Amino acid sequence: MAGTAVTGVGGVFVGAGVVGVGGDLVMQRTAPGLMGRLGRLHVGETLRFELRCVLLLLLLGRMHVTGPVGLASAMALVLCLLGGQALHAAICTLIGRRRRLAVAARHIDLRRLGISDRPPRRLTEWPGLRMLAYEVAALGGLGATLVTGDARWVVAGLTAAAGGCAVTVLALLPYLVGALRLPGPARVLGEVNAWLVRHRPETVLYFSGPRASAYQVGMWLETVAALRAPALVIVRERHLLEVLAPTVLPVLCVPDGTHLRRLDLGSVRVALYPANVGENIHLLRIPTMQHVFLDHGDGHGDGDSATGVDPYSKVYDQVWVAGRAGRQRYAEAAVGVEDADIVEVGRPQLDGLQVQEVQEGDGVPLPTVLYAPGPASPAAEGETLVRRLLESEPPVRVLYRPHPAADRRSAAHRRIVALIGAANERRAGQGTDEPEEAGALRAEATRCRAELTRRIAALHARLRPAYADEAMLTRDSAAPDPAAVAEAGELGEQWHRAHWAASPPWLHQVVEADTPALHSCFDQADLLIGDLSGVVADFIATLKPYALTDAAGVGAEEFRRQHTVARAAYLLDPEANGVEELVRLLFQPDRDTLRAARHELRAYLLGPASPPSIQRFNEAVDALAAKGEALIRLRELQTIREGAEGAPDEHPATAPCPCAPSAPPPAK
């Protein structure tokens, strides 16, 4: 386009422009990542649009088909188009900023704030498509001018483009007025405080962190929702609201620390912190709460090393751990957390996990081995291990579930996936003597899974409409929908059952997405192979055998001495030697010599099996809330007593009350 604009070859210019518009359209639909990188290099869609407008004017000046008046008109229209596009972007930015409330919420009635609707997506989103439409109009007018020799066509095309841009700007003005009328922080906080006074939550689940760590608060939602007293969730980042799982709990997002300090949280007695982050200080300064750090290792289970204990933990009133292992970690770390301030509450998230031990004579025809490496697991060792499992005799089924934080683009991961794919092709080619009824049942399960996927997507779209922004979701989610949350949980369980029913039991699987969930994979597995991560600590609750890789090669005795979770684990060396023995014990359960050790380790890591962890968690919250209430009453009595002692004597001639405390002696 630049070359033909300089030389004045209009026909080629139009052809090149059409190719450019088509290429932009294809890239927007098929390569959004490339478009984003171009934007970061400052050659985004807006700059390309402006350059093509300038080239069009250069072409018109070189061709002399419009005359001075036509060229001036074209220049004025192009300036109007560029100015209108800039004004449109500015209005969209202003609307977006004004619609970001000081506090966003879910399941809290803030309808009295009078929050207006956001602009339709066709007005605010897809700016590249709108600019391409303007270019098509201009190129169409230019082409008609070249064919007819009439300059009015190109002017008409530019007029249509500028007029379309003006229409979108005018259509945004009512939404701009509505955004400017949205309440400010003072009114929003006042309405939130009015709700807090009415509902008086007694427990707060508080979290701050990046989007990738949202699972740390998500894993506690169901547990906190089961508390007997009213509870509230407070998150500090807006992106956490976007990824938070469906819950019946009221949720507040308070990004600004000054706004958090202005919230009326006087009814809260217990604050729960799933993560040790700097933003916790904004709530820790409130003296009327009892502050609890939920220390469960990396979010999955208690870790091994005392070096993982953060000295910052001593700022909390109590630290809650799963079992005696957590208490021992703090004793060894000696970071200032008193033993009396540590409470063992178990792991409520594991209460529903299936506990299944293979007994004598219960050998599985084709057992399942779950390989779930951690994010730092050496990829080369994983490739060797998977190859040995796939080639093992007798055969097993392999479930490979890489850690969510692992690099899916690594060459080793791709080779593992390729190995599993090739093994599945060999097994599918060998055929099976499966009854026809089983194949029909699997086909029905596949159809059921597809239908459940559609229903889950529809439910999520209903709970989080795509057209709604943060302000509209705050307005429209005034009350929780327990039926929808229960439906989401039930649909998830049905999906998992259908998924496993639709999967041939002899084919291996690679689980790279969030579904099937980790605990669902636990239920399918007869053996876990992992490394030193919280996944293994959770799997211990199933009492099934598991294995760890001694990547450093320190030896079995030293490895078990250094790492608590290795006490009941079968060990593999870095070359995965020992896989054959592991597979053999799945077919001959009498070879499982660590069954008793797993029972002991489960009690040590996770606490006793009875009473259930959720009951112990509830009792711990109730006890701490009662302690906090008693401390508040004691402070109030002390304040009253100190006020009485320091009050001036208004009637010196009156004899003091016999029950009044004696006055202190005068200072010398």
PDB file of C-alpha atoms in Angstrom, residues 179-311:
ATOM      1  CA  ALA A 179     -21.230   6.175  34.530  1.00  0.00           C
ATOM      2  CA  LEU A 180     -20.602   9.732  35.746  1.00  0.00           C
ATOM      3  CA  ARG A 181     -23.639   9.430  38.014  1.00  0.00           C
ATOM      4  CA  LEU A 182     -22.406   6.274  39.702  1.00  0.00           C
ATOM      5  CA  PRO A 183     -21.888   6.664  43.465  1.00  0.00           C
ATOM      6  CA  GLY A 184     -18.494   7.516  44.834  1.00  0.00           C
ATOM      7  CA  PRO A 185     -16.513   5.584  47.458  1.00  0.00           C
ATOM      8  CA  ALA A 186     -18.234   7.231  50.441  1.00  0.00           C
ATOM      9  CA  ARG A 187     -21.722   6.219  49.383  1.00  0.00           C
ATOM     10  CA  VAL A 188     -20.649   2.708  48.325  1.00  0.00           C
ATOM     11  CA  LEU A 189     -18.891   2.110  51.642  1.00  0.00           C
ATOM     12  CA  GLY A 190     -21.912   3.478  53.500  1.00  0.00           C
ATOM     13  CA  GLU A 191     -24.202   1.004  51.764  1.00  0.00           C
ATOM     14  CA  VAL A 192     -21.798  -1.874  52.414  1.00  0.00           C
ATOM     15  CA  ASN A 193     -21.551  -0.914  56.086  1.00  0.00           C
ATOM     16  CA  ALA A 194     -25.347  -0.814  56.333  1.00  0.00           C
ATOM     17  CA  TRP A 195     -25.431  -4.380  55.014  1.00  0.00           C
ATOM     18  CA  LEU A 196     -22.704  -5.457  57.474  1.00  0.00           C
ATOM     19  CA  VAL A 197     -24.686  -3.997  60.389  1.00  0.00           C
ATOM     20  CA  ARG A 198     -27.814  -5.859  59.303  1.00  0.00           C
ATOM     21  CA  HIS A 199     -26.198  -9.250  58.702  1.00  0.00           C
ATOM     22  CA  ARG A 200     -23.410  -9.139  61.330  1.00  0.00           C
ATOM     23  CA  PRO A 201     -20.939 -11.720  59.969  1.00  0.00           C
ATOM     24  CA  GLU A 202     -18.861 -13.362  62.682  1.00  0.00           C
ATOM     25  CA  THR A 203     -16.169 -15.029  60.542  1.00  0.00           C
ATOM     26  CA  VAL A 204     -14.130 -13.599  57.660  1.00  0.00           C
ATOM     27  CA  LEU A 205     -12.147 -15.573  55.102  1.00  0.00           C
ATOM     28  CA  TYR A 206      -9.535 -13.093  53.880  1.00  0.00           C
ATOM     29  CA  PHE A 207      -7.293 -13.545  50.858  1.00  0.00           C
ATOM     30  CA  SER A 208      -4.929 -11.597  48.613  1.00  0.00           C
ATOM     31  CA  GLY A 209      -2.834 -12.948  45.771  1.00  0.00           C
ATOM     32  CA  PRO A 210      -2.413 -13.390  42.022  1.00  0.00           C
ATOM     33  CA  ARG A 211      -4.940 -15.117  39.804  1.00  0.00           C
ATOM     34  CA  ALA A 212      -2.900 -18.332  39.739  1.00  0.00           C
ATOM     35  CA  SER A 213      -3.159 -18.699  43.533  1.00  0.00           C
ATOM     36  CA  ALA A 214      -6.945 -18.316  43.686  1.00  0.00           C
ATOM     37  CA  TYR A 215      -7.231 -22.036  44.468  1.00  0.00           C
ATOM     38  CA  GLN A 216      -5.864 -21.284  47.947  1.00  0.00           C
ATOM     39  CA  VAL A 217      -9.026 -19.391  48.886  1.00  0.00           C
ATOM     40  CA  GLY A 218     -11.296 -21.519  46.690  1.00  0.00           C
ATOM     41  CA  MET A 219     -10.464 -24.672  48.596  1.00  0.00           C
ATOM     42  CA  TRP A 220     -11.851 -23.119  51.807  1.00  0.00           C
ATOM     43  CA  LEU A 221     -15.144 -21.764  50.451  1.00  0.00           C
ATOM     44  CA  GLU A 222     -17.171 -24.905  51.075  1.00  0.00           C
ATOM     45  CA  THR A 223     -15.654 -25.353  54.536  1.00  0.00           C
ATOM     46  CA  VAL A 224     -16.422 -21.782  55.603  1.00  0.00           C
ATOM     47  CA  ALA A 225     -19.917 -21.978  54.084  1.00  0.00           C
ATOM     48  CA  ALA A 226     -20.623 -24.921  56.405  1.00  0.00           C
ATOM     49  CA  LEU A 227     -19.925 -22.856  59.553  1.00  0.00           C
ATOM     50  CA  ARG A 228     -22.810 -22.376  61.940  1.00  0.00           C
ATOM     51  CA  ALA A 229     -22.260 -18.620  62.299  1.00  0.00           C
ATOM     52  CA  PRO A 230     -22.627 -16.090  59.421  1.00  0.00           C
ATOM     53  CA  ALA A 231     -19.440 -15.736  57.399  1.00  0.00           C
ATOM     54  CA  LEU A 232     -18.000 -13.331  54.828  1.00  0.00           C
ATOM     55  CA  VAL A 233     -15.258 -13.580  52.188  1.00  0.00           C
ATOM     56  CA  ILE A 234     -12.964 -10.604  51.584  1.00  0.00           C
ATOM     57  CA  VAL A 235     -10.555 -10.585  48.642  1.00  0.00           C
ATOM     58  CA  ARG A 236      -8.247  -7.747  47.728  1.00  0.00           C
ATOM     59  CA  GLU A 237      -7.776  -8.111  43.952  1.00  0.00           C
ATOM     60  CA  ARG A 238     -10.503  -7.681  41.365  1.00  0.00           C
ATOM     61  CA  HIS A 239      -9.277 -10.576  39.246  1.00  0.00           C
ATOM     62  CA  LEU A 240     -10.052 -12.959  42.106  1.00  0.00           C
ATOM     63  CA  LEU A 241     -13.759 -12.244  41.695  1.00  0.00           C
ATOM     64  CA  GLU A 242     -13.539 -13.441  38.100  1.00  0.00           C
ATOM     65  CA  VAL A 243     -12.115 -16.861  39.002  1.00  0.00           C
ATOM     66  CA  LEU A 244     -13.797 -17.484  42.357  1.00  0.00           C
ATOM     67  CA  ALA A 245     -15.812 -20.697  42.360  1.00  0.00           C
ATOM     68  CA  PRO A 246     -19.594 -20.495  42.817  1.00  0.00           C
ATOM     69  CA  THR A 247     -20.442 -20.094  46.502  1.00  0.00           C
ATOM     70  CA  VAL A 248     -23.341 -19.089  48.725  1.00  0.00           C
ATOM     71  CA  LEU A 249     -21.059 -16.924  50.848  1.00  0.00           C
ATOM     72  CA  PRO A 250     -21.216 -13.127  50.537  1.00  0.00           C
ATOM     73  CA  VAL A 251     -18.043 -11.806  48.932  1.00  0.00           C
ATOM     74  CA  LEU A 252     -16.442  -8.367  49.116  1.00  0.00           C
ATOM     75  CA  CYS A 253     -13.582  -7.204  46.911  1.00  0.00           C
ATOM     76  CA  VAL A 254     -11.809  -4.257  48.551  1.00  0.00           C
ATOM     77  CA  PRO A 255      -8.700  -3.289  46.542  1.00  0.00           C
ATOM     78  CA  ASP A 256      -7.861  -0.142  48.546  1.00  0.00           C
ATOM     79  CA  GLY A 257      -6.515  -0.547  52.068  1.00  0.00           C
ATOM     80  CA  THR A 258      -8.032   2.779  53.196  1.00  0.00           C
ATOM     81  CA  HIS A 259     -11.466   1.547  52.127  1.00  0.00           C
ATOM     82  CA  LEU A 260     -10.922  -1.687  54.044  1.00  0.00           C
ATOM     83  CA  ARG A 261     -10.206   0.274  57.216  1.00  0.00           C
ATOM     84  CA  ARG A 262     -13.532   2.121  56.804  1.00  0.00           C
ATOM     85  CA  LEU A 263     -15.599  -1.082  56.733  1.00  0.00           C
ATOM     86  CA  ASP A 264     -17.715  -1.768  59.813  1.00  0.00           C
ATOM     87  CA  LEU A 265     -16.384  -5.196  60.802  1.00  0.00           C
ATOM     88  CA  GLY A 266     -17.202  -4.842  64.481  1.00  0.00           C
ATOM     89  CA  SER A 267     -19.282  -8.042  64.491  1.00  0.00           C
ATOM     90  CA  VAL A 268     -16.422 -10.203  63.179  1.00  0.00           C
ATOM     91  CA  ARG A 269     -14.729 -12.307  65.828  1.00  0.00           C
ATOM     92  CA  VAL A 270     -12.572 -14.690  63.741  1.00  0.00           C
ATOM     93  CA  ALA A 271     -10.488 -13.850  60.658  1.00  0.00           C
ATOM     94  CA  LEU A 272      -9.080 -16.762  58.630  1.00  0.00           C
ATOM     95  CA  TYR A 273      -6.034 -16.276  56.385  1.00  0.00           C
ATOM     96  CA  PRO A 274      -5.231 -19.047  53.852  1.00  0.00           C
ATOM     97  CA  ALA A 275      -2.027 -17.303  52.704  1.00  0.00           C
ATOM     98  CA  ASN A 276       0.821 -15.436  54.368  1.00  0.00           C
ATOM     99  CA  VAL A 277       0.994 -12.223  52.307  1.00  0.00           C
ATOM    100  CA  GLY A 278       1.784  -8.601  53.039  1.00  0.00           C
ATOM    101  CA  GLU A 279      -1.777  -7.413  52.420  1.00  0.00           C
ATOM    102  CA  ASN A 280      -2.864  -9.318  55.543  1.00  0.00           C
ATOM    103  CA  ILE A 281      -1.564  -6.428  57.648  1.00  0.00           C
ATOM    104  CA  HIS A 282      -4.579  -4.319  56.665  1.00  0.00           C
ATOM    105  CA  LEU A 283      -6.923  -6.665  58.534  1.00  0.00           C
ATOM    106  CA  LEU A 284      -4.494  -7.804  61.220  1.00  0.00           C
ATOM    107  CA  ARG A 285      -4.522  -4.316  62.724  1.00  0.00           C
ATOM    108  CA  ILE A 286      -8.164  -4.734  63.833  1.00  0.00           C
ATOM    109  CA  PRO A 287      -7.966  -5.697  67.540  1.00  0.00           C
ATOM    110  CA  THR A 288     -11.545  -6.961  67.900  1.00  0.00           C
ATOM    111  CA  MET A 289     -10.805 -10.059  65.789  1.00  0.00           C
ATOM    112  CA  GLN A 290      -8.962 -13.256  66.552  1.00  0.00           C
ATOM    113  CA  HIS A 291      -6.620 -13.818  63.613  1.00  0.00           C
ATOM    114  CA  VAL A 292      -5.897 -17.345  62.380  1.00  0.00           C
ATOM    115  CA  PHE A 293      -3.383 -18.533  59.808  1.00  0.00           C
ATOM    116  CA  LEU A 294      -4.623 -21.658  58.020  1.00  0.00           C
ATOM    117  CA  ASP A 295      -1.266 -23.344  57.575  1.00  0.00           C
ATOM    118  CA  HIS A 296      -1.663 -26.327  55.294  1.00  0.00           C
ATOM    119  CA  GLY A 297       1.646 -26.214  53.508  1.00  0.00           C
ATOM    120  CA  ASP A 298       1.403 -25.077  49.882  1.00  0.00           C
ATOM    121  CA  GLY A 299      -2.357 -25.217  49.881  1.00  0.00           C
ATOM    122  CA  HIS A 300      -2.629 -28.987  49.499  1.00  0.00           C
ATOM    123  CA  GLY A 301      -1.326 -30.371  52.746  1.00  0.00           C
ATOM    124  CA  ASP A 302       1.231 -30.041  55.487  1.00  0.00           C
ATOM    125  CA  GLY A 303       4.740 -29.834  54.172  1.00  0.00           C
ATOM    126  CA  ASP A 304       7.812 -31.550  55.501  1.00  0.00           C
ATOM    127  CA  SER A 305      10.478 -29.042  56.273  1.00  0.00           C
ATOM    128  CA  ALA A 306      10.635 -26.627  59.172  1.00  0.00           C
ATOM    129  CA  THR A 307      12.387 -24.220  56.808  1.00  0.00           C
ATOM    130  CA  GLY A 308       9.005 -23.753  55.137  1.00  0.00           C
ATOM    131  CA  VAL A 309       7.618 -22.125  58.291  1.00  0.00           C
ATOM    132  CA  ASP A 310       7.350 -18.370  57.890  1.00  0.00           C
ATOM    133  CA  PRO A 311       8.431 -16.355  60.961  1.00  0.00           C
TER     134      PRO A 311
END
